[in-house]
Coordinates of C-alpha atoms and ligand atoms in Angstrom, one line a residue:
M1 CA 11.4 29.0 -20.6
T2 CA 9.4 28.9 -17.3
S3 CA 9.4 25.8 -15.1
T4 CA 6.5 24.7 -12.9
P5 CA 7.2 25.6 -9.2
K6 CA 7.8 22.6 -6.9
N7 CA 4.6 21.1 -5.3
K8 CA 2.4 22.8 -7.9
P9 CA 0.8 20.7 -10.6
D10 CA 2.0 21.5 -14.1
T11 CA -1.3 22.8 -15.6
A12 CA 0.1 22.9 -19.2
A13 CA 1.1 19.2 -19.2
P14 CA -1.2 16.8 -21.0
K15 CA -3.7 15.1 -18.7
G16 CA -5.9 12.0 -18.6
M17 CA -6.5 10.3 -21.9
N18 CA -4.3 13.0 -23.6
K19 CA -1.2 11.8 -21.8
G20 CA 1.5 9.7 -23.5
L21 CA 0.0 9.4 -27.0
T22 CA 1.0 6.5 -29.1
S23 CA 3.4 7.6 -31.9
Y24 CA 1.7 7.6 -35.3
G25 CA 3.4 10.9 -36.3
D26 CA 0.2 12.8 -35.9
A27 CA -0.8 13.7 -32.3
G28 CA -4.4 14.6 -33.3
F29 CA -4.9 11.2 -35.1
S30 CA -3.4 9.4 -32.1
L31 CA -5.9 10.8 -29.7
F32 CA -8.7 10.3 -32.2
L33 CA -7.8 6.6 -32.5
R34 CA -7.3 6.1 -28.8
K35 CA -10.8 7.6 -28.1
A36 CA -12.3 5.5 -30.8
F37 CA -11.0 2.3 -29.2
I38 CA -12.0 3.2 -25.6
K39 CA -15.4 4.1 -26.8
G40 CA -15.7 0.6 -28.1
A41 CA -15.9 -0.3 -24.5
G42 CA -18.8 2.0 -24.0
Y43 CA -17.2 5.1 -22.5
T44 CA -18.7 8.6 -23.0
D45 CA -16.7 11.8 -23.7
K46 CA -17.8 13.0 -20.2
A47 CA -16.1 10.0 -18.6
L48 CA -13.0 10.3 -20.7
D49 CA -12.6 14.0 -19.6
R50 CA -12.1 13.0 -16.0
P51 CA -8.6 12.5 -14.3
V52 CA -7.6 9.0 -15.2
I53 CA -6.5 6.8 -12.2
G54 CA -4.7 3.6 -13.0
I55 CA -5.1 0.6 -10.8
T56 CA -2.6 -2.3 -10.9
N57 CA -4.5 -5.5 -10.9
T58 CA -2.1 -8.1 -9.4
G59 CA -4.8 -10.8 -8.9
S60 CA -3.6 -14.3 -10.0
S61 CA -4.7 -17.8 -9.3
Y62 CA -1.1 -18.4 -8.3
N63 CA -1.3 -15.7 -5.6
P64 CA -3.8 -16.4 -2.8
C65 CA -2.2 -13.6 -0.9
H66 CA -4.0 -11.3 -3.4
G67 CA -7.1 -13.4 -3.4
N68 CA -9.3 -10.4 -2.4
M69 CA -8.2 -8.5 -5.5
P70 CA -11.7 -8.4 -7.1
Q71 CA -13.3 -6.8 -3.9
L72 CA -10.4 -4.4 -3.5
I73 CA -10.6 -3.2 -7.1
E74 CA -14.3 -2.7 -6.9
A75 CA -13.9 -0.6 -3.8
V76 CA -11.0 1.4 -5.2
K77 CA -13.1 2.1 -8.3
R78 CA -16.0 3.3 -6.1
G79 CA -13.7 5.7 -4.3
I80 CA -12.3 7.0 -7.6
L81 CA -15.7 7.5 -9.1
M82 CA -17.1 9.2 -5.9
A83 CA -14.1 11.7 -6.1
G84 CA -14.7 12.5 -9.8
G85 CA -12.0 10.3 -11.4
L86 CA -12.1 7.6 -14.1
P87 CA -10.7 4.2 -12.8
M88 CA -8.7 2.1 -15.3
D89 CA -7.4 -1.2 -13.9
F90 CA -4.7 -3.1 -15.8
P91 CA -2.7 -6.2 -15.1
T92 CA 1.0 -6.5 -14.1
I93 CA 3.0 -9.4 -13.0
S94 CA 2.0 -10.9 -9.7
I95 CA 4.5 -12.9 -7.6
H96 CA 3.7 -15.3 -4.7
E97 CA 6.5 -16.7 -2.5
S98 CA 5.6 -20.3 -2.9
F99 CA 4.9 -20.3 -6.6
A100 CA 8.0 -18.6 -8.0
A101 CA 11.1 -20.6 -8.9
P102 CA 13.9 -20.4 -8.2
T103 CA 12.8 -17.7 -5.8
S104 CA 10.4 -14.7 -5.9
M105 CA 13.3 -12.4 -5.4
Y106 CA 14.6 -13.3 -8.8
L107 CA 11.4 -11.8 -10.3
R108 CA 11.0 -8.7 -8.0
N109 CA 13.1 -6.5 -10.4
L110 CA 11.1 -7.8 -13.4
M111 CA 7.9 -6.8 -11.7
S112 CA 9.3 -3.4 -10.9
M113 CA 10.2 -2.9 -14.5
D114 CA 6.7 -4.1 -15.6
T115 CA 5.1 -1.7 -13.2
E116 CA 7.3 1.3 -14.2
E117 CA 6.9 0.8 -17.9
M118 CA 3.1 0.2 -17.7
L119 CA 2.8 3.4 -15.5
L120 CA 4.7 5.4 -18.1
A121 CA 3.3 3.8 -21.3
Q122 CA -0.4 4.1 -20.4
P123 CA -2.3 7.4 -19.8
M124 CA -2.9 7.9 -16.1
D125 CA -2.8 10.9 -13.8
A126 CA -2.2 8.8 -10.7
V127 CA -2.0 5.2 -9.9
V128 CA -3.2 2.9 -7.1
L129 CA -0.7 0.2 -6.5
I130 CA -2.3 -3.0 -5.1
G131 CA 0.2 -5.4 -3.6
G132 CA 0.7 -7.5 -0.5
C133 CA 2.7 -10.7 -0.9
D134 CA 6.4 -10.2 0.0
K135 CA 7.9 -8.9 -3.3
T136 CA 5.0 -7.2 -4.8
V137 CA 4.9 -4.0 -2.6
P138 CA 8.7 -3.4 -2.9
A139 CA 8.5 -4.0 -6.7
Q140 CA 5.6 -1.6 -7.0
L141 CA 7.2 1.1 -4.9
M142 CA 10.5 0.7 -6.9
G143 CA 8.6 1.0 -10.2
A144 CA 6.5 3.9 -9.2
A145 CA 9.5 5.7 -7.7
S146 CA 11.2 5.5 -11.1
A147 CA 8.1 6.5 -13.0
N148 CA 7.6 9.4 -10.6
L149 CA 3.9 10.1 -10.9
P150 CA 1.3 10.5 -8.1
A151 CA 1.1 7.0 -6.6
I152 CA -0.6 5.5 -3.6
Q153 CA -0.1 2.0 -2.1
L154 CA -3.0 -0.3 -1.2
I155 CA -2.1 -3.4 0.8
T156 CA -4.2 -6.5 0.2
G157 CA -4.1 -7.3 4.0
S158 CA -3.2 -10.2 6.2
M159 CA -4.9 -13.6 6.3
L160 CA -6.9 -14.7 9.3
T161 CA -5.3 -17.1 11.8
G162 CA -6.4 -20.8 12.0
S163 CA -6.7 -23.3 14.8
H164 CA -5.0 -26.6 15.1
R165 CA -6.3 -28.8 18.0
S166 CA -7.2 -25.5 19.8
E167 CA -3.9 -23.9 19.2
R168 CA -3.9 -20.7 17.2
V169 CA -1.7 -21.0 14.1
G170 CA -0.8 -18.8 11.2
A171 CA 1.6 -18.7 8.3
C172 CA 4.4 -18.8 8.3
T173 CA 6.2 -18.9 11.6
D174 CA 3.9 -21.8 12.6
C175 CA 4.5 -23.5 9.2
R176 CA 8.2 -23.6 10.1
R177 CA 7.6 -24.6 13.7
Y178 CA 5.4 -27.5 12.8
W179 CA 7.8 -28.6 10.1
A180 CA 10.7 -28.5 12.6
K181 CA 8.5 -30.7 15.0
F182 CA 7.9 -33.2 12.2
R183 CA 11.6 -33.3 11.3
A184 CA 12.4 -33.8 15.0
G185 CA 9.9 -36.7 15.2
E186 CA 7.6 -34.8 17.6
I187 CA 4.6 -35.1 15.4
D188 CA 3.7 -37.8 12.8
A189 CA 2.8 -37.4 9.1
A190 CA -1.0 -37.4 9.9
Q191 CA -0.7 -34.5 12.2
K192 CA 1.6 -32.7 9.8
D193 CA -1.1 -33.0 7.1
E194 CA -3.8 -32.0 9.6
V195 CA -2.1 -28.7 10.5
N196 CA -1.5 -28.0 6.8
H197 CA -5.2 -27.3 6.5
Q198 CA -5.2 -24.6 9.2
L199 CA -2.0 -22.6 8.7
V200 CA -3.5 -20.4 6.0
A201 CA -7.1 -19.8 7.1
S202 CA -8.2 -17.3 4.5
V203 CA -6.8 -15.3 1.5
G204 CA -4.4 -12.6 2.4
T205 CA -0.7 -12.2 3.4
C206 CA 1.1 -14.1 6.1
S207 CA -0.3 -13.3 9.5
V208 CA 2.9 -12.8 11.4
M209 CA 5.6 -10.0 11.1
G210 CA 7.0 -11.6 8.0
T211 CA 8.1 -9.6 5.0
A212 CA 4.6 -8.9 3.7
S213 CA 3.5 -7.4 7.1
T214 CA 6.8 -5.6 7.4
M215 CA 6.4 -4.0 4.0
A216 CA 2.8 -3.1 4.8
C217 CA 4.0 -1.2 7.9
I218 CA 6.9 0.3 6.0
A219 CA 4.6 1.5 3.2
E220 CA 2.5 3.3 5.8
A221 CA 5.6 4.7 7.6
L222 CA 6.9 6.0 4.2
G223 CA 3.7 7.9 3.9
M224 CA 2.6 5.8 0.9
T225 CA -0.7 4.5 2.3
V226 CA -3.7 6.3 3.8
P227 CA -3.5 6.4 7.6
G228 CA -4.3 2.9 9.0
G229 CA -3.6 1.3 5.6
A230 CA -1.1 -1.3 6.9
S231 CA -3.1 -3.5 9.3
P232 CA -6.7 -4.4 8.4
P233 CA -6.9 -8.1 7.5
A234 CA -7.7 -9.0 3.9
V235 CA -11.3 -10.2 4.5
T236 CA -12.5 -7.4 6.7
A237 CA -14.8 -4.5 6.1
D238 CA -12.0 -2.2 7.3
R239 CA -9.8 -3.4 4.4
I240 CA -12.5 -2.6 1.9
R241 CA -13.1 0.8 3.4
I242 CA -9.4 1.5 3.2
A243 CA -9.6 0.5 -0.5
E244 CA -12.4 3.0 -1.2
E245 CA -10.5 5.8 0.7
T246 CA -7.4 5.0 -1.3
G247 CA -9.2 5.4 -4.6
A248 CA -10.7 8.7 -3.6
R249 CA -7.3 9.9 -2.3
A250 CA -5.6 9.0 -5.6
V251 CA -7.9 11.4 -7.5
Q252 CA -6.9 14.3 -5.2
M253 CA -3.3 13.4 -5.6
A254 CA -3.7 13.6 -9.3
L255 CA -5.4 17.0 -9.0
D256 CA -2.7 18.3 -6.6
G257 CA 0.2 16.9 -8.6
L258 CA 1.4 15.1 -5.5
T259 CA 4.1 13.0 -7.1
I260 CA 5.9 10.2 -5.3
D261 CA 9.3 12.1 -5.1
K262 CA 7.6 14.5 -2.7
I263 CA 6.9 11.6 -0.4
L264 CA 9.9 9.3 -0.8
T265 CA 12.4 11.6 0.9
A266 CA 15.4 10.8 3.1
D267 CA 13.2 11.6 6.1
A268 CA 10.5 9.1 4.9
F269 CA 13.2 6.4 4.7
E270 CA 14.5 7.3 8.1
N271 CA 10.9 6.8 9.5
A272 CA 10.6 3.5 7.6
L273 CA 13.9 2.2 9.0
R274 CA 12.9 3.3 12.5
V275 CA 9.6 1.4 12.1
L276 CA 11.4 -1.7 10.7
L277 CA 13.5 -1.9 13.9
A278 CA 10.6 -1.2 16.3
I279 CA 8.3 -3.8 14.7
G280 CA 10.9 -6.6 14.8
G281 CA 10.5 -6.5 11.0
S282 CA 11.8 -8.9 8.4
T283 CA 15.5 -8.6 7.5
N284 CA 14.2 -8.5 3.9
G285 CA 12.9 -5.0 4.7
I286 CA 16.5 -3.6 4.6
V287 CA 17.1 -5.1 1.1
H288 CA 13.8 -3.7 -0.2
L289 CA 14.2 -0.3 1.4
A290 CA 17.8 -0.1 -0.1
A291 CA 16.3 -0.9 -3.6
I292 CA 13.4 1.6 -3.3
A293 CA 15.8 4.3 -1.9
G294 CA 18.2 3.6 -4.8
R295 CA 15.4 4.5 -7.2
V296 CA 15.3 8.0 -5.8
G297 CA 19.1 8.4 -5.5
L298 CA 19.5 7.5 -1.8
D299 CA 21.7 4.9 -0.2
I300 CA 20.9 3.2 3.1
D301 CA 23.8 3.8 5.5
L302 CA 24.2 0.4 7.3
P303 CA 26.4 1.7 10.1
A304 CA 23.9 4.5 10.8
L305 CA 21.1 1.9 10.7
D306 CA 22.9 -0.1 13.4
R307 CA 23.3 3.1 15.5
M308 CA 19.6 3.7 15.1
G309 CA 19.0 0.2 16.3
R310 CA 20.7 0.8 19.5
D311 CA 18.1 3.4 20.6
T312 CA 15.1 1.8 19.0
P313 CA 13.4 -0.9 21.1
V314 CA 11.2 -3.6 19.6
L315 CA 7.7 -2.6 20.7
L316 CA 5.4 -4.8 18.6
D317 CA 4.6 -8.1 20.2
L318 CA 4.1 -10.1 17.0
K319 CA 5.5 -13.5 16.0
P320 CA 8.3 -14.3 15.3
S321 CA 9.8 -11.9 17.8
G322 CA 6.7 -11.9 20.1
E323 CA 3.3 -13.6 20.5
H324 CA 0.5 -12.0 18.5
Y325 CA -0.6 -11.9 14.9
M326 CA -1.5 -9.0 12.4
E327 CA -5.2 -9.1 13.2
N328 CA -4.3 -8.4 16.9
F329 CA -2.1 -5.4 15.7
H330 CA -5.1 -4.1 13.8
D331 CA -7.4 -4.5 16.9
A332 CA -4.8 -2.6 18.9
G333 CA -5.0 0.4 16.6
G334 CA -2.5 -0.5 14.0
M335 CA 0.3 1.8 13.0
A336 CA -1.1 4.8 14.8
T337 CA -0.5 3.0 18.1
L338 CA 3.0 2.2 17.2
L339 CA 3.9 5.6 15.7
R340 CA 2.5 7.3 18.8
E341 CA 5.1 5.5 21.0
L342 CA 7.9 6.3 18.5
K343 CA 6.9 9.9 18.0
P344 CA 9.9 11.5 19.6
L345 CA 12.2 9.6 17.2
L346 CA 10.3 10.3 14.0
K347 CA 10.7 12.9 11.3
L348 CA 7.2 14.3 11.7
D349 CA 7.5 16.7 8.8
A350 CA 7.6 13.9 6.2
M351 CA 4.9 14.3 3.6
T352 CA 2.3 11.6 3.1
V353 CA -0.2 10.7 0.3
T354 CA -2.9 12.6 2.2
G355 CA -1.1 15.9 1.4
R356 CA -0.5 16.3 5.2
T357 CA 2.6 15.4 7.1
L358 CA 3.1 12.3 9.2
G359 CA 3.0 14.4 12.4
E360 CA -0.3 16.1 11.3
E361 CA -1.9 12.7 10.5
L362 CA -0.7 11.3 13.9
E363 CA -2.2 14.3 15.6
A364 CA -5.5 13.7 13.8
Q365 CA -5.7 10.1 15.0
G366 CA -6.1 11.4 18.6
P367 CA -5.1 9.6 21.8
G368 CA -4.6 5.8 22.0
F369 CA -6.4 3.3 24.2
K370 CA -5.4 0.4 26.4
Q371 CA -4.1 -2.6 24.5
D372 CA -1.4 -5.3 24.9
V373 CA 0.1 -5.7 21.4
V374 CA 2.2 -2.5 21.1
R375 CA 4.3 -2.0 24.2
P376 CA 5.0 1.4 25.8
F377 CA 8.4 2.7 24.8
N378 CA 9.8 2.1 28.2
Q379 CA 8.6 -1.5 28.5
P380 CA 9.8 -3.1 25.2
I381 CA 9.8 -6.7 24.3
Y382 CA 13.4 -6.3 23.2
P383 CA 15.5 -3.4 24.4
Q384 CA 17.3 -2.8 21.1
G385 CA 16.2 -2.8 17.5
A386 CA 15.5 -6.1 15.9
I387 CA 18.3 -6.0 13.4
A388 CA 22.1 -5.6 14.0
V389 CA 24.7 -5.0 11.3
L390 CA 27.8 -7.1 11.5
Y391 CA 31.2 -6.5 10.0
G392 CA 34.5 -8.5 9.9
N393 CA 36.8 -10.3 7.6
L394 CA 34.0 -12.7 6.7
A395 CA 31.7 -9.8 5.6
P396 CA 33.7 -6.7 4.7
G397 CA 30.6 -5.2 3.1
G398 CA 28.4 -6.1 6.0
A399 CA 26.0 -8.8 7.2
I400 CA 23.0 -8.7 9.3
I401 CA 21.4 -10.7 12.1
K402 CA 17.8 -10.5 13.5
Q403 CA 18.8 -10.4 17.1
S404 CA 15.3 -10.2 18.4
A405 CA 14.6 -13.7 16.9
A406 CA 17.9 -15.2 17.9
D407 CA 18.9 -17.4 20.9
A408 CA 20.5 -15.0 23.4
K409 CA 22.9 -17.8 24.4
L410 CA 24.4 -18.0 20.9
M411 CA 24.9 -14.3 20.2
E412 CA 28.5 -14.5 21.6
H413 CA 29.8 -17.7 20.1
E414 CA 32.9 -19.2 18.6
G415 CA 32.6 -22.5 16.8
R416 CA 33.9 -24.9 14.1
A417 CA 32.6 -24.3 10.6
V418 CA 30.5 -27.1 8.9
V419 CA 30.4 -26.0 5.3
F420 CA 27.9 -26.6 2.5
E421 CA 29.0 -25.4 -0.9
N422 CA 25.5 -24.6 -2.2
A423 CA 21.8 -25.3 -1.6
A424 CA 22.0 -28.7 -3.4
D425 CA 24.9 -29.8 -1.3
L426 CA 23.0 -28.8 1.8
A427 CA 19.9 -30.7 0.7
A428 CA 22.0 -33.8 -0.1
R429 CA 24.0 -33.9 3.2
V430 CA 22.3 -32.1 6.0
D431 CA 20.4 -35.1 7.2
L432 CA 23.0 -37.8 6.7
A433 CA 23.6 -39.8 9.9
D434 CA 27.3 -39.6 9.4
L435 CA 27.5 -35.8 8.9
D436 CA 30.3 -34.5 11.1
V437 CA 28.4 -31.9 13.1
K438 CA 27.9 -31.0 16.8
A439 CA 25.5 -28.6 18.4
D440 CA 28.1 -25.9 19.0
D441 CA 29.3 -25.9 15.4
I442 CA 28.5 -23.1 13.0
L443 CA 26.7 -24.1 9.8
V444 CA 27.9 -22.2 6.7
L445 CA 26.0 -22.1 3.4
K446 CA 27.7 -20.6 0.3
N447 CA 26.3 -19.6 -3.1
I448 CA 22.9 -18.4 -2.2
G449 CA 23.6 -14.7 -2.7
P450 CA 22.2 -12.4 -5.4
K451 CA 24.2 -14.0 -8.2
G452 CA 25.0 -17.3 -6.7
A453 CA 21.6 -19.0 -6.6
P454 CA 20.6 -16.7 -8.4
G455 CA 18.1 -14.4 -6.8
M456 CA 19.3 -14.6 -3.2
P457 CA 16.7 -17.1 -2.1
E458 CA 15.3 -17.4 1.5
A459 CA 17.5 -20.4 2.1
G460 CA 19.5 -18.7 4.9
Y461 CA 17.3 -20.4 7.4
L462 CA 19.3 -23.6 7.3
P463 CA 17.6 -26.6 8.9
I464 CA 19.1 -28.0 12.1
P465 CA 20.7 -31.3 10.9
M466 CA 18.3 -34.2 11.5
K467 CA 20.4 -36.0 14.0
L468 CA 20.8 -32.9 16.2
A469 CA 17.1 -31.9 15.8
R470 CA 16.1 -35.4 17.0
A471 CA 18.5 -34.9 20.0
G472 CA 16.5 -31.7 20.9
V473 CA 18.8 -29.0 19.4
K474 CA 16.6 -26.0 18.5
D475 CA 19.1 -23.4 17.4
M476 CA 22.6 -23.1 16.0
V477 CA 24.6 -20.3 14.5
R478 CA 24.0 -20.3 10.8
I479 CA 25.8 -18.1 8.2
S480 CA 25.1 -17.5 4.5
D481 CA 25.0 -14.9 1.8
G482 CA 21.3 -15.5 1.3
R483 CA 18.1 -14.1 2.9
M484 CA 15.7 -15.5 5.4
S485 CA 11.9 -15.3 5.4
G486 CA 10.7 -12.7 7.9
T487 CA 8.8 -15.5 9.5
G488 CA 12.0 -17.4 10.4
Y489 CA 13.8 -17.3 13.7
G490 CA 17.1 -18.4 15.1
T491 CA 20.7 -17.2 15.4
I492 CA 21.1 -16.6 11.7
V493 CA 23.6 -14.4 10.0
L494 CA 22.4 -13.3 6.5
H495 CA 23.3 -11.1 3.5
V496 CA 27.0 -11.7 3.9
T497 CA 28.6 -9.2 1.5
P498 CA 30.3 -9.6 -0.9
E499 CA 28.7 -12.9 -1.7
S500 CA 30.6 -16.1 -2.3
A501 CA 29.8 -16.3 -6.0
M502 CA 31.6 -13.0 -6.4
G503 CA 34.7 -14.4 -4.6
G504 CA 33.9 -12.9 -1.2
P505 CA 35.7 -14.3 1.8
L506 CA 32.7 -16.6 2.5
A507 CA 33.7 -18.6 -0.7
H508 CA 37.0 -19.6 1.0
V509 CA 35.7 -20.9 4.4
K510 CA 36.7 -24.6 4.9
N511 CA 35.3 -27.3 7.1
G512 CA 36.9 -27.0 10.5
D513 CA 37.8 -23.3 10.3
R514 CA 36.9 -21.4 13.5
I515 CA 34.4 -18.6 13.2
R516 CA 33.5 -16.0 15.8
L517 CA 30.1 -14.2 16.1
S518 CA 29.9 -11.4 18.6
V519 CA 26.6 -9.4 18.3
S520 CA 27.7 -7.1 21.1
K521 CA 30.8 -6.1 19.1
R522 CA 28.9 -6.3 15.8
E523 CA 31.6 -8.8 14.6
I524 CA 31.6 -11.8 12.3
S525 CA 35.1 -13.1 11.8
L526 CA 36.8 -16.0 10.2
L527 CA 39.7 -16.9 12.5
V528 CA 42.3 -17.5 9.8
S529 CA 45.1 -15.1 8.9
A530 CA 44.8 -12.6 6.1
E531 CA 47.7 -14.3 4.3
E532 CA 46.0 -17.7 4.5
L533 CA 42.8 -16.2 3.1
A534 CA 44.7 -14.5 0.3
Q535 CA 46.4 -17.8 -0.6
R536 CA 43.0 -19.6 -0.6
S537 CA 41.6 -17.0 -2.9
K538 CA 44.6 -17.4 -5.3
D539 CA 44.4 -21.2 -5.2
N540 CA 40.6 -21.2 -5.8
P541 CA 39.6 -18.4 -8.2
I542 CA 35.8 -18.1 -8.4
P543 CA 34.3 -17.8 -11.9
E544 CA 31.5 -15.3 -12.1
P545 CA 28.1 -16.8 -12.8
S546 CA 26.8 -16.2 -16.3
A547 CA 24.0 -17.1 -18.7
T548 CA 23.7 -17.0 -22.4
R549 CA 20.3 -15.5 -22.9
G550 CA 17.1 -13.9 -21.6
Y551 CA 16.2 -12.5 -18.2
R552 CA 18.8 -14.6 -16.5
K553 CA 21.5 -13.0 -18.5
L554 CA 20.3 -9.6 -17.7
F555 CA 20.0 -10.6 -14.0
L556 CA 23.5 -12.0 -13.7
Q557 CA 25.1 -9.1 -15.6
T558 CA 23.5 -6.3 -13.7
V559 CA 22.2 -7.4 -10.2
T560 CA 23.8 -5.5 -7.3
Q561 CA 24.7 -6.8 -3.9
A562 CA 22.5 -6.9 -0.8
D563 CA 23.7 -3.4 0.5
K564 CA 22.4 -1.9 -2.8
G565 CA 19.1 -3.7 -2.6
V566 CA 19.7 -6.5 -5.1
D567 CA 18.3 -4.1 -7.7
F568 CA 19.7 -4.0 -11.3
D569 CA 22.5 -1.4 -11.5
F570 CA 20.8 0.4 -14.5
L571 CA 17.5 0.8 -12.6
R572 CA 19.0 2.9 -9.8
S573 CA 18.6 6.7 -10.1
A574 CA 21.3 8.4 -12.1
Q575 CA 21.1 11.2 -9.4
T576 CA 22.9 10.7 -6.1
K577 CA 21.1 12.5 -3.2
G578 CA 23.2 11.1 -0.3
K579 CA 22.6 8.6 2.5
T580 CA 19.8 7.9 5.0
P581 CA 19.4 7.7 8.0
A582 CA 21.3 10.8 8.9
L583 CA 22.6 9.8 12.3
Ligands
FES1 FE1 2.4 -14.2 0.5 FE2 3.6 -14.9 2.9 S1 3.4 -16.0 1.1 S2 2.7 -13.0 2.2

């Protein structure tokens, strides 16, 4: 038996409409029937002989971040037709951050399964994945990685910024900032409602370096978008041109057999992690990259990521770590400008969707120009990478902190724990006038991890208790096993592993315990003895969360911890290829 050489398309394998025939026990009849049905929609045999390019339609009235979907699909189809392919768009789940309960993360794996199965079930030679809002791009890359066919990512693009009383504003860092002002009594309800009109000035994804922008930059760094695919805002002509180019590129990928496994290599993940650190990216980027990597048999090496962070400065001056918004990044040349600065640190031989390497594409972009959004390598906005990995008896499996968005004064801090048992407890007590809390205390929130909430919601950004906020306190050390929106800021320790709902040490923290955070030593410690901790664990066994039916049951039985990407264990690749980054 002969096998097809690597990087060469398998010319004998079924193509286009002949792929993946429905089982009726007679292949000829299956194709006959399929063609009869599609001809019902007016297709000719000539059209049906072309390479078939699937397009995931993730438009939804519940998802304004994908509000330009009709224009994008039209442009992708134009690109596909111009390149000789046949476009076939189809729906998958769409998830928006503010319209998914209990949290969008709970549904990310479901969207990845939907994407994988639809890519495998329907005949297509390549697929254009259209995503943008936080969980959609990771879900699509996870699903496509498992389906392993030629796949290319198209980002919906960022929203435009708005203006409130002449101040430029954009979701969602400014949403949180204005909400904090309202809680502190600095603005009244009328002004809160006024700014609400301006925070999201158009369709598209959040305009700061939140998770959506982070995943857009990561997708380009992975080699999964056409060059320049990360930064054009949703409503611009540049975004539409990128869509057309993406469609055309997908046809060539189908003809060349450029499957996703040739792009999502260990080197590609190393480039993506490097970019995540240099852009001051969302902490969620680590979880999503761990999940995508798991689909191709790779593990993210957290200690190596921390080492990488020590020689990767934050160069991108975007909120919440800096000052600008995504549209400014695009004006400044987008990812090419950033990658040029990072060039000595990148794996330039990594393959991209263009069939050329990252290095070749960067070379083709030519020299940069004067701009003030991406700093030169030797003049960073923060000298080390945005994210540090912490270990200690409170987080034996690791925790992270976005140091570039934290208060420098709190990064070496010891304080008294003020404990909330879960999100409901937090909501019920955090604003009570008689809450025993001081500015130098450490707020601890349990049970918001992958199984605890469930779905690891972005509740790790604990609000400053009302009485302290009104007294002018802007930041406190906050610790949880949950996540934080990429648009959040503060001295916030996240992803504590193992989570409290699994009986991790966090479950046994009590009010009044002392906790030490040392970012310089990468330490997060509960200052109680090992014996005392073991005794607490014995006295207070934690029952594992469970459910009796449905998706929730599947979720609770199979979801992994943060270091494995919060993916379902059975969706990870059966193959183990090692760890990345290799430092
Ligand atoms: Fe969709 Fe922020 S809510 S990207």
